[in-house]
């Protein structure tokens, strides 16, 4: 006798088809903070009624929503209705919709832990659509168009306002160009990494090079050196972290409803 939740997710459309054999319902937190329980496709645990057809449920996981699947050890407590634990899991998921998934997993475990610790095994799965974009490319100016296309395509899956998309493209383009021109001026072809992540209400971009940053020369290039200023104008938070192993530019902006 075993409980199980089985789902098939199309990561292009967000369509999820699932069936639950005695398992607690999955929780879906939308970017606006509303939560939905996946209560369709429910039936008895495996081996209780062998050979019986299993019902299925369907739903759509929208862009930037967070899906939580879990075992009952996460939410079940002695002398406490099961619905109370499921509701608390939904609130924790809603509150963490702007948290990276690896951090959110730990936050959920800590927030839902009983005072005397878990007395049952706990497994959970978190998913957010689309998955973060992670591109590594050689520090060559000819790569910028390819990287821009990849970022534009990914941003198109995030359900963002057009202005946010355009600002992100320009800011990331400036950061990548700076990494090539300044970070790898003396070591062309070195690795540059672009990472983008869309959370419930925030877009995060980072560009990391492996070279040594050099400030532009205002005398020989009087019309250059405005990239960082442009990034700060387009994104709400920009942090530059130089170091002996390279420079990282982190950029963040809120996503308007």
Short mmCIF file of C-alpha atoms in Angstrom, two decimals:
data_model
loop_
_atom_site.label_atom_id
_atom_site.label_comp_id
_atom_site.label_asym_id
_atom_site.label_seq_id
_atom_site.Cartn_x
_atom_site.Cartn_y
_atom_site.Cartn_z
CA UNK A 1 0.00 0.00 0.00
CA UNK A 2 1.79 3.11 -1.28
CA UNK A 3 0.79 6.69 -1.95
CA UNK A 4 2.18 8.44 -5.00
CA UNK A 5 1.71 11.62 -7.02
CA UNK A 6 2.59 11.23 -10.70
CA UNK A 7 2.62 14.17 -13.10
CA UNK A 8 3.69 14.86 -16.68
CA UNK A 9 4.62 18.50 -17.33
CA UNK A 10 5.10 20.17 -20.70
CA UNK A 11 7.72 22.77 -19.90
CA UNK A 12 6.95 24.74 -23.07
CA UNK A 13 3.24 25.27 -22.38
CA UNK A 14 3.08 24.68 -18.62
CA UNK A 15 0.36 22.07 -19.06
CA UNK A 16 0.43 19.50 -16.24
CA UNK A 17 -1.46 16.19 -16.33
CA UNK A 18 -1.37 14.32 -13.04
CA UNK A 19 -2.85 11.57 -10.93
CA UNK A 20 -2.72 11.19 -7.14
CA UNK A 21 -3.01 7.82 -5.42
CA UNK A 22 -3.80 8.78 -1.83
CA UNK A 23 -1.19 11.52 -1.83
CA UNK A 24 -1.68 15.05 -0.38
CA UNK A 25 -2.53 17.64 -3.07
CA UNK A 26 0.18 19.62 -4.75
CA UNK A 27 0.23 23.39 -4.23
CA UNK A 28 0.60 26.00 -6.97
CA UNK A 29 1.48 29.59 -6.01
CA UNK A 30 0.80 32.15 -8.73
CA UNK A 31 3.00 35.26 -9.15
CA UNK A 32 0.24 37.45 -7.69
CA UNK A 33 0.25 35.44 -4.44
CA UNK A 34 -2.89 33.37 -4.98
CA UNK A 35 -2.54 29.64 -4.30
CA UNK A 36 -4.35 26.65 -5.77
CA UNK A 37 -4.47 23.03 -4.54
CA UNK A 38 -4.16 20.30 -7.18
CA UNK A 39 -7.14 18.32 -6.00
CA UNK A 40 -8.09 16.62 -9.27
CA UNK A 41 -7.18 13.07 -10.26
CA UNK A 42 -7.43 11.72 -6.71
CA UNK A 43 -7.97 8.06 -5.84
CA UNK A 44 -6.99 5.42 -3.28
CA UNK A 45 -3.37 4.37 -2.65
CA UNK A 46 -1.71 1.75 -4.83
CA UNK A 47 -2.61 -1.89 -4.11
CA UNK A 48 -5.89 -0.94 -2.42
CA UNK A 49 -7.95 -1.57 -5.58
CA UNK A 50 -5.71 -3.40 -8.08
CA UNK A 51 -6.62 -3.01 -11.74
CA UNK A 52 -8.89 -0.03 -11.22
CA UNK A 53 -8.47 2.83 -13.68
CA UNK A 54 -6.85 5.93 -12.23
CA UNK A 55 -8.45 9.34 -12.79
CA UNK A 56 -6.33 12.27 -13.98
CA UNK A 57 -6.39 15.98 -13.33
CA UNK A 58 -5.02 18.83 -15.41
CA UNK A 59 -3.86 22.36 -14.74
CA UNK A 60 -1.60 24.98 -16.25
CA UNK A 61 1.52 26.16 -14.45
CA UNK A 62 1.81 29.80 -15.59
CA UNK A 63 5.07 31.65 -16.06
CA UNK A 64 6.82 32.52 -12.76
CA UNK A 65 4.45 30.37 -10.70
CA UNK A 66 5.90 27.94 -8.14
CA UNK A 67 4.75 24.33 -7.89
CA UNK A 68 5.22 22.31 -4.69
CA UNK A 69 4.86 18.53 -4.47
CA UNK A 70 5.60 16.84 -1.14
CA UNK A 71 5.10 13.81 1.08
CA UNK A 72 2.73 13.91 4.03
CA UNK A 73 5.66 14.09 6.46
CA UNK A 74 5.95 17.79 5.58
CA UNK A 75 2.40 18.71 6.69
CA UNK A 76 0.95 15.94 8.88
CA UNK A 77 0.99 16.46 12.66
CA UNK A 78 -0.51 14.48 15.51
CA UNK A 79 -3.86 15.82 16.74
CA UNK A 80 -3.84 18.57 14.08
CA UNK A 81 -6.12 18.45 11.01
CA UNK A 82 -4.18 17.67 7.84
CA UNK A 83 -5.73 20.68 6.13
CA UNK A 84 -3.99 22.97 8.62
CA UNK A 85 -0.54 21.77 7.55
CA UNK A 86 -1.43 21.97 3.85
CA UNK A 87 -2.69 25.55 4.30
CA UNK A 88 0.52 26.51 6.09
CA UNK A 89 2.55 25.01 3.25
CA UNK A 90 0.54 27.16 0.82
CA UNK A 91 1.25 30.30 2.82
CA UNK A 92 4.96 29.48 2.98
CA UNK A 93 5.03 28.90 -0.78
CA UNK A 94 3.20 32.18 -1.40
CA UNK A 95 5.61 34.10 0.83
CA UNK A 96 8.59 32.52 -0.93
CA UNK A 97 7.57 33.19 -4.51
CA UNK A 98 10.44 35.72 -4.82
CA UNK A 99 12.98 33.27 -3.37
CA UNK A 100 15.32 31.11 -5.43
CA UNK A 101 14.17 27.48 -5.33
CA UNK A 102 17.24 26.04 -3.62
CA UNK A 103 16.82 28.55 -0.78
CA UNK A 104 13.04 28.15 -0.71
CA UNK A 105 13.36 24.41 -0.11
CA UNK A 106 15.28 25.03 3.10
CA UNK A 107 12.90 27.82 4.13
CA UNK A 108 9.90 25.51 3.74
CA UNK A 109 11.51 22.77 5.80
CA UNK A 110 12.41 25.23 8.57
CA UNK A 111 9.05 27.04 8.63
CA UNK A 112 6.94 23.86 8.71
CA UNK A 113 9.14 21.91 11.15
CA UNK A 114 7.40 20.91 14.42
CA UNK A 115 8.90 22.24 17.65
CA UNK A 116 10.39 18.82 18.43
CA UNK A 117 11.49 18.14 14.85
CA UNK A 118 10.09 15.98 12.08
CA UNK A 119 9.08 12.47 13.12
CA UNK A 120 8.43 11.24 9.57
CA UNK A 121 10.50 11.25 6.40
CA UNK A 122 10.03 14.34 4.23
CA UNK A 123 10.52 14.72 0.49
CA UNK A 124 9.55 17.75 -1.55
CA UNK A 125 9.88 18.94 -5.14
CA UNK A 126 9.78 22.57 -6.25
CA UNK A 127 9.41 23.76 -9.83
CA UNK A 128 9.18 27.19 -11.43
CA UNK A 129 8.56 27.94 -15.09
CA UNK A 130 10.71 28.81 -16.96
CA UNK A 131 13.88 27.36 -15.53
CA UNK A 132 16.73 29.89 -15.15
CA UNK A 133 18.73 30.73 -18.26
CA UNK A 134 22.43 29.90 -17.95
CA UNK A 135 24.71 30.68 -20.91
CA UNK A 136 28.51 30.56 -21.03
CA UNK A 137 30.21 32.01 -24.10
CA UNK A 138 33.72 33.10 -25.20
CA UNK A 139 34.58 36.76 -24.70
CA UNK A 140 34.26 37.72 -28.35
CA UNK A 141 32.09 40.54 -29.68
CA UNK A 142 30.72 38.24 -32.38
CA UNK A 143 28.94 36.24 -29.64
CA UNK A 144 26.77 39.13 -28.46
CA UNK A 145 24.04 38.70 -31.07
CA UNK A 146 23.66 34.99 -30.27
CA UNK A 147 23.50 35.65 -26.53
CA UNK A 148 20.94 38.41 -27.06
CA UNK A 149 18.71 36.06 -29.08
CA UNK A 150 18.89 33.42 -26.36
CA UNK A 151 17.99 35.97 -23.68
CA UNK A 152 15.16 37.45 -25.75
CA UNK A 153 13.68 33.99 -26.34
CA UNK A 154 13.88 33.15 -22.63
CA UNK A 155 12.35 36.48 -21.57
CA UNK A 156 9.49 35.78 -23.97
CA UNK A 157 8.53 32.80 -21.80
CA UNK A 158 8.44 34.83 -18.56
CA UNK A 159 5.19 36.78 -19.13
CA UNK A 160 6.84 40.16 -18.56
CA UNK A 161 5.77 43.69 -19.51
CA UNK A 162 7.39 44.75 -22.82
CA UNK A 163 9.32 47.57 -21.13
CA UNK A 164 10.84 45.13 -18.61
CA UNK A 165 11.93 42.87 -21.47
CA UNK A 166 13.54 45.75 -23.37
CA UNK A 167 15.29 47.11 -20.28
CA UNK A 168 16.66 43.66 -19.45
CA UNK A 169 17.95 43.13 -22.98
CA UNK A 170 19.78 46.48 -23.04
CA UNK A 171 21.19 46.13 -19.50
CA UNK A 172 22.40 42.58 -20.09
CA UNK A 173 23.86 43.60 -23.44
CA UNK A 174 25.85 46.39 -21.81
CA UNK A 175 27.10 44.07 -19.07
CA UNK A 176 28.18 41.41 -21.58
CA UNK A 177 29.89 44.00 -23.81
CA UNK A 178 31.74 45.41 -20.79
CA UNK A 179 32.86 41.93 -19.77
CA UNK A 180 34.33 41.41 -23.24
CA UNK A 181 35.86 44.87 -23.68
CA UNK A 182 37.08 45.58 -20.17
CA UNK A 183 37.25 42.25 -18.36
CA UNK A 184 38.92 40.37 -21.21
CA UNK A 185 40.78 43.18 -22.95
CA UNK A 186 44.06 41.31 -22.48
CA UNK A 187 42.62 37.78 -22.62
CA UNK A 188 40.12 37.59 -25.51
CA UNK A 189 38.15 34.40 -25.78
CA UNK A 190 37.92 33.79 -22.03
CA UNK A 191 34.65 32.60 -20.51
CA UNK A 192 31.73 34.93 -19.80
CA UNK A 193 28.62 33.61 -18.05
CA UNK A 194 25.13 35.10 -18.27
CA UNK A 195 22.46 33.87 -15.86
CA UNK A 196 18.84 35.04 -15.73
CA UNK A 197 16.12 34.02 -13.29
CA UNK A 198 12.48 35.14 -13.17
CA UNK A 199 10.85 34.91 -9.74
CA UNK A 200 7.26 35.70 -8.84
CA UNK A 201 7.75 39.45 -8.81
CA UNK A 202 11.43 40.02 -9.56
CA UNK A 203 13.79 39.54 -12.49
CA UNK A 204 17.45 38.82 -11.73
CA UNK A 205 20.37 38.97 -14.15
CA UNK A 206 24.04 38.34 -13.57
CA UNK A 207 27.06 38.54 -15.87
CA UNK A 208 30.36 37.10 -14.71
CA UNK A 209 33.70 37.27 -16.50
CA UNK A 210 36.99 35.55 -15.73
CA UNK A 211 39.30 38.41 -16.69
CA UNK A 212 40.71 41.49 -15.00
CA UNK A 213 38.57 44.63 -15.08
CA UNK A 214 40.16 47.76 -16.55
CA UNK A 215 38.57 51.17 -16.36
CA UNK A 216 37.95 52.89 -19.71
CA UNK A 217 40.27 55.73 -20.66
CA UNK A 218 38.13 58.94 -20.82
CA UNK A 219 40.86 60.77 -22.72
CA UNK A 220 41.23 58.37 -25.63
CA UNK A 221 37.53 57.32 -25.55
CA UNK A 222 35.56 60.41 -24.42
CA UNK A 223 32.21 58.94 -25.51
CA UNK A 224 32.63 55.56 -23.83
CA UNK A 225 32.27 54.38 -20.25
CA UNK A 226 28.52 54.92 -19.86
CA UNK A 227 27.53 51.25 -19.70
CA UNK A 228 27.23 51.03 -15.92
CA UNK A 229 25.26 54.29 -15.81
CA UNK A 230 22.85 52.87 -18.38
CA UNK A 231 22.47 49.64 -16.42
CA UNK A 232 21.64 51.56 -13.26
CA UNK A 233 19.04 53.61 -15.16
CA UNK A 234 17.31 50.51 -16.55
CA UNK A 235 17.46 48.17 -13.54
CA UNK A 236 16.43 48.97 -9.97
CA UNK A 237 19.50 47.44 -8.34
CA UNK A 238 22.98 46.97 -9.83
CA UNK A 239 25.95 45.57 -7.91
CA UNK A 240 29.48 45.23 -9.30
CA UNK A 241 31.82 42.83 -7.52
CA UNK A 242 35.38 42.84 -8.91
CA UNK A 243 37.95 40.29 -7.84
CA UNK A 244 41.17 38.57 -8.89
CA UNK A 245 39.20 35.78 -10.59
CA UNK A 246 36.88 38.10 -12.49
CA UNK A 247 34.04 40.59 -12.11
CA UNK A 248 30.36 39.86 -11.45
CA UNK A 249 27.56 42.27 -12.31
CA UNK A 250 24.28 41.49 -10.50
CA UNK A 251 21.12 43.29 -11.63
CA UNK A 252 17.57 43.12 -10.28
CA UNK A 253 14.27 44.76 -11.12
CA UNK A 254 10.72 44.36 -9.86
CA UNK A 255 8.13 42.96 -12.26
CA UNK A 256 5.05 45.15 -12.46
CA UNK A 257 1.74 43.24 -12.15
#
